[in-house]
Amino acid sequence: MYALLLFQLLALLTTGCGTNYDERDESPHPKNSLQLVGELKTGRAAHAAVLLENGKVLVTGGFGQDQKALDSAELFDPGSKTFAQASDMNTARSGHTATLLHDGRVLIAGGFNVSYLDSAEIYDPETAQFKPTSRMTVARNGHTATVLDDGRVLLVGGTSTGWSFLADAEIFDPKTDTFYKTGNMTAARVKFIVFSPYFHSPSHADNAGFALASMNRKLSVLTQPTVADPLTGVYQTQEKLPRDLETST
């Protein structure tokens, strides 16, 4: 089930770093191959893309050919395979996260624009507008943001001022639109994977937590995953990934 979930999350592959910052995009072919589709309105890298409840994909920020962060956003329509310009974000950013909330809104958090950002904003599909929300407890870039079963969002790790690697974590509460600190990870991590389906793993039916794996700290690979309990904010290092995750990814 995990391989299937990762395939669904990567259903739209938007162009990343390249010599010419190609604006073309790729999406899955019915036979699990890739085919070219419509062009992005703006060539970009280090952007974020999230699938909305209406089936469209919101693409935000990143940086352009001039290496400057972008505040622009666009919407990909899988029906017509075309991109349309969306309203601009309030802050230009790259390396941020875009997370679909249970109420259909999208949380845009952190990133980089000359300096590391602690700002966040909310995209509302009903108004098609971005609105600033409260600031994160720590400026961060290259972090992850994972929706918990109760609708809150866990933001962990990343890099911050001075290219420092972060072990700390925080939670966004969509009911109050505020961030607050939670327990720290056992190691500082950036560019890692969060296996949120761990919540629903048959061999972990007690809903104990989720696994963090494939992380690196100061350019060295961390081979030991961490299992966290979002209810208590406690992280525990494991010798290896749970067997069901090892065999399914």
GROMACS .gro file of C-alpha atoms in nm:
model
  249
    1MET     CA    1   0.000   0.000   0.000
    2TYR     CA    2   0.292   0.234   0.063
    3ALA     CA    3   0.430   0.206  -0.287
    4LEU     CA    4   0.082   0.284  -0.419
    5LEU     CA    5   0.049   0.587  -0.192
    6LEU     CA    6   0.388   0.723  -0.299
    7PHE     CA    7   0.287   0.677  -0.664
    8GLN     CA    8  -0.031   0.873  -0.602
    9LEU     CA    9   0.160   1.151  -0.427
   10LEU     CA   10   0.397   1.171  -0.723
   11ALA     CA   11   0.118   1.163  -0.979
   12LEU     CA   12   0.231   1.499  -1.112
   13LEU     CA   13   0.603   1.546  -1.172
   14THR     CA   14   0.680   1.913  -1.222
   15THR     CA   15   1.010   2.016  -1.374
   16GLY     CA   16   1.295   2.065  -1.129
   17CYS     CA   17   1.650   2.189  -1.164
   18GLY     CA   18   1.788   2.196  -1.515
   19THR     CA   19   2.007   2.412  -1.730
   20ASN     CA   20   1.716   2.586  -1.897
   21TYR     CA   21   1.451   2.549  -1.626
   22ASP     CA   22   1.224   2.382  -1.881
   23GLU     CA   23   0.859   2.476  -1.833
   24ARG     CA   24   0.733   2.143  -1.962
   25ASP     CA   25   0.570   1.907  -1.718
   26GLU     CA   26   0.514   1.533  -1.697
   27SER     CA   27   0.223   1.326  -1.569
   28PRO     CA   28   0.158   0.951  -1.553
   29HIS     CA   29   0.035   0.765  -1.859
   30PRO     CA   30  -0.241   0.507  -1.793
   31LYS     CA   31   0.020   0.234  -1.853
   32ASN     CA   32   0.243   0.373  -1.576
   33SER     CA   33   0.479   0.546  -1.817
   34LEU     CA   34   0.543   0.919  -1.839
   35GLN     CA   35   0.431   1.154  -2.111
   36LEU     CA   36   0.477   1.525  -2.167
   37VAL     CA   37   0.180   1.749  -2.099
   38GLY     CA   38   0.120   2.125  -2.099
   39GLU     CA   39   0.384   2.380  -2.010
   40LEU     CA   40   0.407   2.563  -1.679
   41LYS     CA   41   0.336   2.934  -1.706
   42THR     CA   42   0.669   2.997  -1.532
   43GLY     CA   43   0.975   2.772  -1.531
   44ARG     CA   44   1.059   2.692  -1.168
   45ALA     CA   45   1.258   2.464  -0.939
   46ALA     CA   46   1.238   2.387  -0.564
   47HIS     CA   47   0.865   2.459  -0.580
   48ALA     CA   48   0.581   2.270  -0.409
   49ALA     CA   49   0.284   2.094  -0.567
   50VAL     CA   50  -0.025   1.963  -0.390
   51LEU     CA   51  -0.337   1.784  -0.512
   52LEU     CA   52  -0.656   1.974  -0.426
   53GLU     CA   53  -0.991   1.816  -0.345
   54ASN     CA   54  -1.131   1.932  -0.681
   55GLY     CA   55  -0.868   1.724  -0.863
   56LYS     CA   56  -0.651   2.015  -0.972
   57VAL     CA   57  -0.289   2.055  -0.863
   58LEU     CA   58  -0.166   2.374  -0.699
   59VAL     CA   59   0.196   2.459  -0.786
   60THR     CA   60   0.357   2.730  -0.574
   61GLY     CA   61   0.679   2.926  -0.554
   62GLY     CA   62   1.025   2.790  -0.620
   63PHE     CA   63   1.297   2.988  -0.791
   64GLY     CA   64   1.335   3.091  -1.151
   65GLN     CA   65   1.618   3.112  -1.399
   66ASP     CA   66   1.749   3.424  -1.226
   67GLN     CA   67   1.782   3.222  -0.901
   68LYS     CA   68   1.530   3.450  -0.729
   69ALA     CA   69   1.240   3.310  -0.526
   70LEU     CA   70   0.897   3.326  -0.688
   71ASP     CA   71   0.567   3.433  -0.537
   72SER     CA   72   0.367   3.310  -0.835
   73ALA     CA   73   0.138   3.007  -0.835
   74GLU     CA   74  -0.052   2.812  -1.096
   75LEU     CA   75  -0.314   2.539  -1.123
   76PHE     CA   76  -0.280   2.225  -1.330
   77ASP     CA   77  -0.604   2.081  -1.469
   78PRO     CA   78  -0.560   1.705  -1.537
   79GLY     CA   79  -0.868   1.708  -1.759
   80SER     CA   80  -0.731   1.958  -2.010
   81LYS     CA   81  -0.366   1.893  -1.916
   82THR     CA   82  -0.306   2.265  -1.900
   83PHE     CA   83  -0.175   2.514  -1.646
   84ALA     CA   84  -0.354   2.834  -1.553
   85GLN     CA   85  -0.216   3.129  -1.359
   86ALA     CA   86  -0.335   3.143  -0.997
   87SER     CA   87  -0.320   3.435  -0.755
   88ASP     CA   88   0.023   3.520  -0.614
   89MET     CA   89   0.140   3.417  -0.269
   90ASN     CA   90   0.202   3.691  -0.013
   91THR     CA   91   0.569   3.590   0.016
   92ALA     CA   92   0.805   3.464  -0.252
   93ARG     CA   93   0.957   3.134  -0.134
   94SER     CA   94   1.133   2.816  -0.245
   95GLY     CA   95   1.197   2.491  -0.060
   96HIS     CA   96   0.870   2.532   0.131
   97THR     CA   97   0.593   2.282   0.195
   98ALA     CA   98   0.235   2.281   0.066
   99THR     CA   99   0.000   2.062   0.266
  100LEU     CA  100  -0.367   1.985   0.202
  101LEU     CA  101  -0.569   2.029   0.521
  102HIS     CA  102  -0.878   1.827   0.609
  103ASP     CA  103  -1.100   2.127   0.536
  104GLY     CA  104  -0.967   2.156   0.180
  105ARG     CA  105  -0.740   2.454   0.239
  106VAL     CA  106  -0.364   2.438   0.178
  107LEU     CA  107  -0.096   2.530   0.431
  108ILE     CA  108   0.211   2.694   0.274
  109ALA     CA  109   0.494   2.699   0.527
  110GLY     CA  110   0.855   2.814   0.549
  111GLY     CA  111   1.107   2.805   0.268
  112PHE     CA  112   1.387   3.036   0.162
  113ASN     CA  113   1.404   3.382   0.008
  114VAL     CA  114   1.741   3.550   0.069
  115SER     CA  115   1.700   3.423   0.426
  116TYR     CA  116   1.518   3.133   0.589
  117LEU     CA  117   1.147   3.198   0.637
  118ASP     CA  118   0.923   3.144   0.938
  119SER     CA  119   0.620   3.286   0.757
  120ALA     CA  120   0.322   3.080   0.648
  121GLU     CA  121   0.004   3.135   0.452
  122ILE     CA  122  -0.318   2.957   0.366
  123TYR     CA  123  -0.459   2.899   0.019
  124ASP     CA  124  -0.837   2.876   0.009
  125PRO     CA  125  -0.969   2.708  -0.310
  126GLU     CA  126  -1.310   2.867  -0.257
  127THR     CA  127  -1.172   3.220  -0.281
  128ALA     CA  128  -0.866   3.122  -0.488
  129GLN     CA  129  -0.659   3.352  -0.265
  130PHE     CA  130  -0.360   3.320  -0.033
  131LYS     CA  131  -0.392   3.468   0.315
  132PRO     CA  132  -0.108   3.512   0.569
  133THR     CA  133  -0.139   3.310   0.887
  134SER     CA  134   0.062   3.296   1.210
  135ARG     CA  135   0.438   3.244   1.196
  136MET     CA  136   0.615   2.916   1.263
  137THR     CA  137   0.814   2.879   1.582
  138VAL     CA  138   1.134   2.832   1.377
  139ALA     CA  139   1.235   2.948   1.030
  140ARG     CA  140   1.294   2.637   0.821
  141ASN     CA  141   1.355   2.514   0.467
  142GLY     CA  142   1.372   2.159   0.330
  143HIS     CA  143   1.149   2.027   0.607
  144THR     CA  144   0.849   1.797   0.587
  145ALA     CA  145   0.487   1.865   0.675
  146THR     CA  146   0.256   1.571   0.749
  147VAL     CA  147  -0.116   1.578   0.820
  148LEU     CA  148  -0.204   1.380   1.133
  149ASP     CA  149  -0.523   1.179   1.176
  150ASP     CA  150  -0.681   1.458   1.383
  151GLY     CA  151  -0.619   1.719   1.112
  152ARG     CA  152  -0.319   1.890   1.268
  153VAL     CA  153   0.005   1.921   1.069
  154LEU     CA  154   0.342   1.807   1.200
  155LEU     CA  155   0.640   2.004   1.062
  156VAL     CA  156   0.982   1.856   1.133
  157GLY     CA  157   1.349   1.911   1.057
  158GLY     CA  158   1.495   2.104   0.768
  159THR     CA  159   1.767   2.370   0.762
  160SER     CA  160   1.768   2.714   0.917
  161THR     CA  161   1.983   3.023   0.969
  162GLY     CA  162   2.352   2.953   0.915
  163TRP     CA  163   2.264   2.634   0.726
  164SER     CA  164   2.204   2.465   1.058
  165PHE     CA  165   2.027   2.129   1.049
  166LEU     CA  166   1.718   2.110   1.267
  167ALA     CA  167   1.605   1.840   1.508
  168ASP     CA  168   1.308   2.035   1.637
  169ALA     CA  169   0.944   1.996   1.537
  170GLU     CA  170   0.624   2.193   1.560
  171ILE     CA  171   0.253   2.144   1.502
  172PHE     CA  172   0.007   2.359   1.310
  173ASP     CA  173  -0.349   2.358   1.441
  174PRO     CA  174  -0.596   2.443   1.159
  175LYS     CA  175  -0.870   2.515   1.413
  176THR     CA  176  -0.676   2.814   1.548
  177ASP     CA  177  -0.437   2.864   1.253
  178THR     CA  178  -0.143   2.870   1.495
  179PHE     CA  179   0.188   2.686   1.536
  180TYR     CA  180   0.330   2.549   1.860
  181LYS     CA  181   0.641   2.349   1.948
  182THR     CA  182   0.640   1.976   2.012
  183GLY     CA  183   0.912   1.724   2.104
  184ASN     CA  184   1.247   1.720   1.923
  185MET     CA  185   1.365   1.439   1.697
  186THR     CA  186   1.656   1.220   1.809
  187ALA     CA  187   1.877   1.369   1.534
  188ALA     CA  188   1.881   1.674   1.308
  189ARG     CA  189   1.747   1.585   0.965
  190VAL     CA  190   1.689   1.737   0.623
  191LYS     CA  191   1.558   1.595   0.295
  192PHE     CA  192   1.394   1.295   0.455
  193ILE     CA  193   1.087   1.079   0.408
  194VAL     CA  194   0.790   1.056   0.641
  195PHE     CA  195   0.594   0.733   0.615
  196SER     CA  196   0.259   0.854   0.745
  197PRO     CA  197   0.084   0.531   0.632
  198TYR     CA  198   0.261   0.374   0.931
  199PHE     CA  199  -0.051   0.482   1.120
  200HIS     CA  200  -0.254   0.227   0.929
  201SER     CA  201  -0.002  -0.055   0.908
  202PRO     CA  202  -0.155  -0.394   0.999
  203SER     CA  203   0.144  -0.484   1.216
  204HIS     CA  204   0.117  -0.154   1.404
  205ALA     CA  205  -0.256  -0.137   1.458
  206ASP     CA  206  -0.206   0.032   1.795
  207ASN     CA  207  -0.151   0.356   1.600
  208ALA     CA  208   0.177   0.412   1.787
  209GLY     CA  209   0.326   0.664   1.549
  210PHE     CA  210   0.493   0.715   1.213
  211ALA     CA  211   0.838   0.638   1.079
  212LEU     CA  212   1.099   0.886   0.961
  213ALA     CA  213   1.363   0.739   0.732
  214SER     CA  214   1.626   0.808   0.463
  215MET     CA  215   1.744   1.124   0.632
  216ASN     CA  216   2.080   1.295   0.621
  217ARG     CA  217   2.260   1.528   0.855
  218LYS     CA  218   2.548   1.745   0.742
  219LEU     CA  219   2.573   1.546   0.420
  220SER     CA  220   2.603   1.209   0.597
  221VAL     CA  221   2.333   0.946   0.563
  222LEU     CA  222   2.137   0.843   0.872
  223THR     CA  223   2.048   0.478   0.839
  224GLN     CA  224   1.849   0.442   1.161
  225PRO     CA  225   1.484   0.549   1.129
  226THR     CA  226   1.284   0.718   1.402
  227VAL     CA  227   0.934   0.632   1.517
  228ALA     CA  228   0.735   0.915   1.669
  229ASP     CA  229   0.415   0.943   1.867
  230PRO     CA  230   0.234   1.265   1.763
  231LEU     CA  231   0.017   1.252   2.073
  232THR     CA  232   0.309   1.273   2.317
  233GLY     CA  233   0.574   1.431   2.094
  234VAL     CA  234   0.819   1.153   2.187
  235TYR     CA  235   1.064   1.017   1.925
  236GLN     CA  236   1.242   0.682   1.949
  237THR     CA  237   1.527   0.556   1.731
  238GLN     CA  238   1.478   0.216   1.571
  239GLU     CA  239   1.745  -0.027   1.447
  240LYS     CA  240   1.572  -0.051   1.111
  241LEU     CA  241   1.244   0.023   0.937
  242PRO     CA  242   0.941  -0.185   1.041
  243ARG     CA  243   0.928  -0.494   0.817
  244ASP     CA  244   0.608  -0.390   0.641
  245LEU     CA  245   0.771  -0.063   0.534
  246GLU     CA  246   1.091  -0.236   0.421
  247THR     CA  247   0.901  -0.471   0.193
  248SER     CA  248   0.655  -0.218   0.055
  249THR     CA  249   0.875   0.074  -0.044
   0.00000   0.00000   0.00000
